[in-house]
XYZ file of C-alpha atoms in Angstrom:
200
model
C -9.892 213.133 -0.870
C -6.648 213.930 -2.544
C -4.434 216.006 -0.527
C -1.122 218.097 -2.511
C 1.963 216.475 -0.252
C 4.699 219.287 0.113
C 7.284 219.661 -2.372
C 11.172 218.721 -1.486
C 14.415 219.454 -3.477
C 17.583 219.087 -2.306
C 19.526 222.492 -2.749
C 21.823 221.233 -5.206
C 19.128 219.781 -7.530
C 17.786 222.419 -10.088
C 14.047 222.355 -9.015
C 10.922 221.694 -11.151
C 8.324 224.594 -10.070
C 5.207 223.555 -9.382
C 2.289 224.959 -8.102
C -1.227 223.343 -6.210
C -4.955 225.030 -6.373
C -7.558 223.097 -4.263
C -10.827 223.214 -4.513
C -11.209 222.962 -8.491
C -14.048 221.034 -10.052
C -13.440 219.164 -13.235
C -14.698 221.586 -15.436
C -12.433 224.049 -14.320
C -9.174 221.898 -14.974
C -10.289 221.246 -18.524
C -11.322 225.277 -18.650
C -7.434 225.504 -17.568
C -6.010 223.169 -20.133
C -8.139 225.216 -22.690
C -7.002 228.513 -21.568
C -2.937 226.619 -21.756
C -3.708 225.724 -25.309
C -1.056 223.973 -27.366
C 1.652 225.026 -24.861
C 3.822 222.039 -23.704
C 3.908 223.797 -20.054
C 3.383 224.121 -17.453
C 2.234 220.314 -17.583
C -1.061 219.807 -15.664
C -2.281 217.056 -13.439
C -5.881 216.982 -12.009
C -7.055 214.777 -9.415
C -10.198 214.508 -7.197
C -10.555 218.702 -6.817
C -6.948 219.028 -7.079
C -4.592 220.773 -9.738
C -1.612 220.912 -10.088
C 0.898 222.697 -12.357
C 4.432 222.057 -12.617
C 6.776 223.634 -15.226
C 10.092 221.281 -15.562
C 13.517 222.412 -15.064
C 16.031 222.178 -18.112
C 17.620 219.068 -16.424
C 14.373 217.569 -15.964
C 13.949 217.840 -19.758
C 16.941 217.134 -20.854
C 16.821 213.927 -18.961
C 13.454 212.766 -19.914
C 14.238 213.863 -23.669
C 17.560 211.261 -23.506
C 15.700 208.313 -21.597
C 13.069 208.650 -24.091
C 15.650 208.790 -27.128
C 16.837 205.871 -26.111
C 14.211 204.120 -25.633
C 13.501 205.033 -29.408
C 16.791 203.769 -30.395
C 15.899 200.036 -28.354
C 12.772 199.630 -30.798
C 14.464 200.935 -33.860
C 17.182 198.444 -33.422
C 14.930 195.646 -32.769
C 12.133 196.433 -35.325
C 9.394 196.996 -32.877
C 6.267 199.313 -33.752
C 6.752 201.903 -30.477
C 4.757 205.319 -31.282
C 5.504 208.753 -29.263
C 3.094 211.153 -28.299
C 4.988 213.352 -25.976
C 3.016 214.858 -23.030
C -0.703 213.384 -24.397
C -2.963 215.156 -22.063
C -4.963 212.088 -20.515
C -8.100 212.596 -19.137
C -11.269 211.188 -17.878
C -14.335 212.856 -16.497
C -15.969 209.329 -15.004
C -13.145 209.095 -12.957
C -12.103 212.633 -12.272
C -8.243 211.789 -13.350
C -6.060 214.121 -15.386
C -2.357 213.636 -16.431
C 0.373 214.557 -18.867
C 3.635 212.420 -18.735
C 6.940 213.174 -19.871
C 6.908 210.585 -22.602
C 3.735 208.298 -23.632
C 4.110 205.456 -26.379
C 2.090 202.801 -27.697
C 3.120 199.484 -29.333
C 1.661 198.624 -32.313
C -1.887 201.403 -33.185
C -2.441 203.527 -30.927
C -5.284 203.230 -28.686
C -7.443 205.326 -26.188
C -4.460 205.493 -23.702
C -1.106 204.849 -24.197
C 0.362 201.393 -23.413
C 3.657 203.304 -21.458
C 3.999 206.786 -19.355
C 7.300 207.842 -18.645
C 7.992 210.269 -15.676
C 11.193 211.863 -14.287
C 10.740 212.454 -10.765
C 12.995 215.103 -10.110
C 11.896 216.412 -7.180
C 9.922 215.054 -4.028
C 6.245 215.968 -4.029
C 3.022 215.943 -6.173
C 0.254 214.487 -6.791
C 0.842 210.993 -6.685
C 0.927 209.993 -10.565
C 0.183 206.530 -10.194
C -3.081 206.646 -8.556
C -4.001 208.711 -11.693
C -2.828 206.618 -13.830
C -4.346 203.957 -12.569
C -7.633 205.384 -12.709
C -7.156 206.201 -16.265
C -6.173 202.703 -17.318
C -2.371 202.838 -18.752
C -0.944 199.799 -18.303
C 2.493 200.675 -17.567
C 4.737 203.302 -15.938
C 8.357 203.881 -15.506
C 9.649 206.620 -12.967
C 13.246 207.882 -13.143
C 13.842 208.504 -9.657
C 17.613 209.155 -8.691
C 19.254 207.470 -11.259
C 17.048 204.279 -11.404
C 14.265 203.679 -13.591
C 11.506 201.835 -11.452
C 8.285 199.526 -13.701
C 5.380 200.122 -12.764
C 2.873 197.648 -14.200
C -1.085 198.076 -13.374
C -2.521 194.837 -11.768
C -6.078 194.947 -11.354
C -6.854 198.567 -9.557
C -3.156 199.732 -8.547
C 0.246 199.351 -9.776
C 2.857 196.724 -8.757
C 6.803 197.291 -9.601
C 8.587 194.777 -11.260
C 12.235 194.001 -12.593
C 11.516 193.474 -16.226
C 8.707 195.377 -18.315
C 6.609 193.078 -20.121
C 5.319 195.621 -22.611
C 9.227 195.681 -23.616
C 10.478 192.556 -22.053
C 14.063 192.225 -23.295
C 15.155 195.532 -22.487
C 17.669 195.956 -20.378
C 17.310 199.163 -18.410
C 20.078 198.577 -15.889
C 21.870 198.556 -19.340
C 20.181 201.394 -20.753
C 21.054 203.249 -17.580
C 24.825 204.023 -17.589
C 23.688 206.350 -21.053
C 22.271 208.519 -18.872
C 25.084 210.447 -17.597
C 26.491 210.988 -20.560
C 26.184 214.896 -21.701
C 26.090 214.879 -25.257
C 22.524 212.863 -26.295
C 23.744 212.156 -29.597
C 26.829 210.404 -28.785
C 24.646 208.696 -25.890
C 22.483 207.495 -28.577
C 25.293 205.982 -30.771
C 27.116 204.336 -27.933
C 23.857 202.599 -27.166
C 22.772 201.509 -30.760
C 26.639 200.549 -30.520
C 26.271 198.083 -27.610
C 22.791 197.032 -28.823
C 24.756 195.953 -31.909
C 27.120 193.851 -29.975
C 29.813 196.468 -30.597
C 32.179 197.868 -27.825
């Protein structure tokens, strides 16, 4: 059984709110993502009887928005076929699984998942994604988590993290990583298509 782990934020982190309802059948969490309509929060994960709801802070979306900009940038400036959809709510009643990430793309046409998830982990606590992603068959995931982005890549049943992500294989995210602290995204974005250039 899936339990809801506490939530933990240090005080000087802006906190993502979320909340937990147990006890909810999978007909109910799609009843809930009906009744949430076209909203893009609060974002809802469902696992095994479990819900949860969780409505990001503005630094948690402004930091997902610029990690996935610039991963945009990466396969603009190397002519690769990368396709967003956002927070793509991804579900599957066989398996009792429910997620939306921060950021989902595909390579190449889009298929019945999305080849990459992207999550900021902002704050301690949740449902644990990867399990659900698992389950639900995307193939790879990268968590932000305190200034590092960590691959995720699914082997067999569960996830394994690696250095290099093969769905992307010569980026550099160390690299792409000292972008992130910059405030203005737009100048972010040109310094990186910049240094992706082989400029200064």
């Amino acid at each position: 059984m899936v339990s809801a782990p506490r939530v933990e934020v240090s005080p000087s982190v802006e906190a993502d709110q979320r909340v937990f309802m147990r006890g909810v059948s999978y007909k109910d969490y799609e009843l809930v993502l009906l009744a949430r309509g076209e909203a893009s929060v609060p974002r809802i994960s469902y696992a095994e009887g479990v819900l949860e709801l969780m409505s990001p802070s503005r630094s948690h979306e402004t930091l997902k928005t610029l990690i996935g900009r610039l991963v945009e940038a990466y396969a603009e400036e190397r002519g690769l076929d990368l396709n967003g959809f956002g927070s793509w709510t991804l579900k599957n009643p066989a398996v009792e699984r429910g997620a939306e990430p921060d950021e989902c793309y595909t390579l190449g046409p889009p298929g019945e998942v999305p080849d990459l998830a992207l999550e900021v982990a902002w704050t301690h606590g949740g449902l644990d994604k990867l399990d659900i992603y698992a389950k639900l068959g995307v193939g790879e995931v990268w968590f932000w988590r305190k200034g590092r982005i960590e691959i995720h890549v699914l082997r067999g049943e569960g996830f394994e993290e690696v250095e290099r992500s093969p769905l992307l294989p010569d980026l550099d995210l160390r690299h792409l990583e000292t972008f992130l602290d910059e405030d203005n995204q737009t100048q972010a974005v040109r310094a990186y298509r910049l240094a992706l250039r082989g400029g200064s």
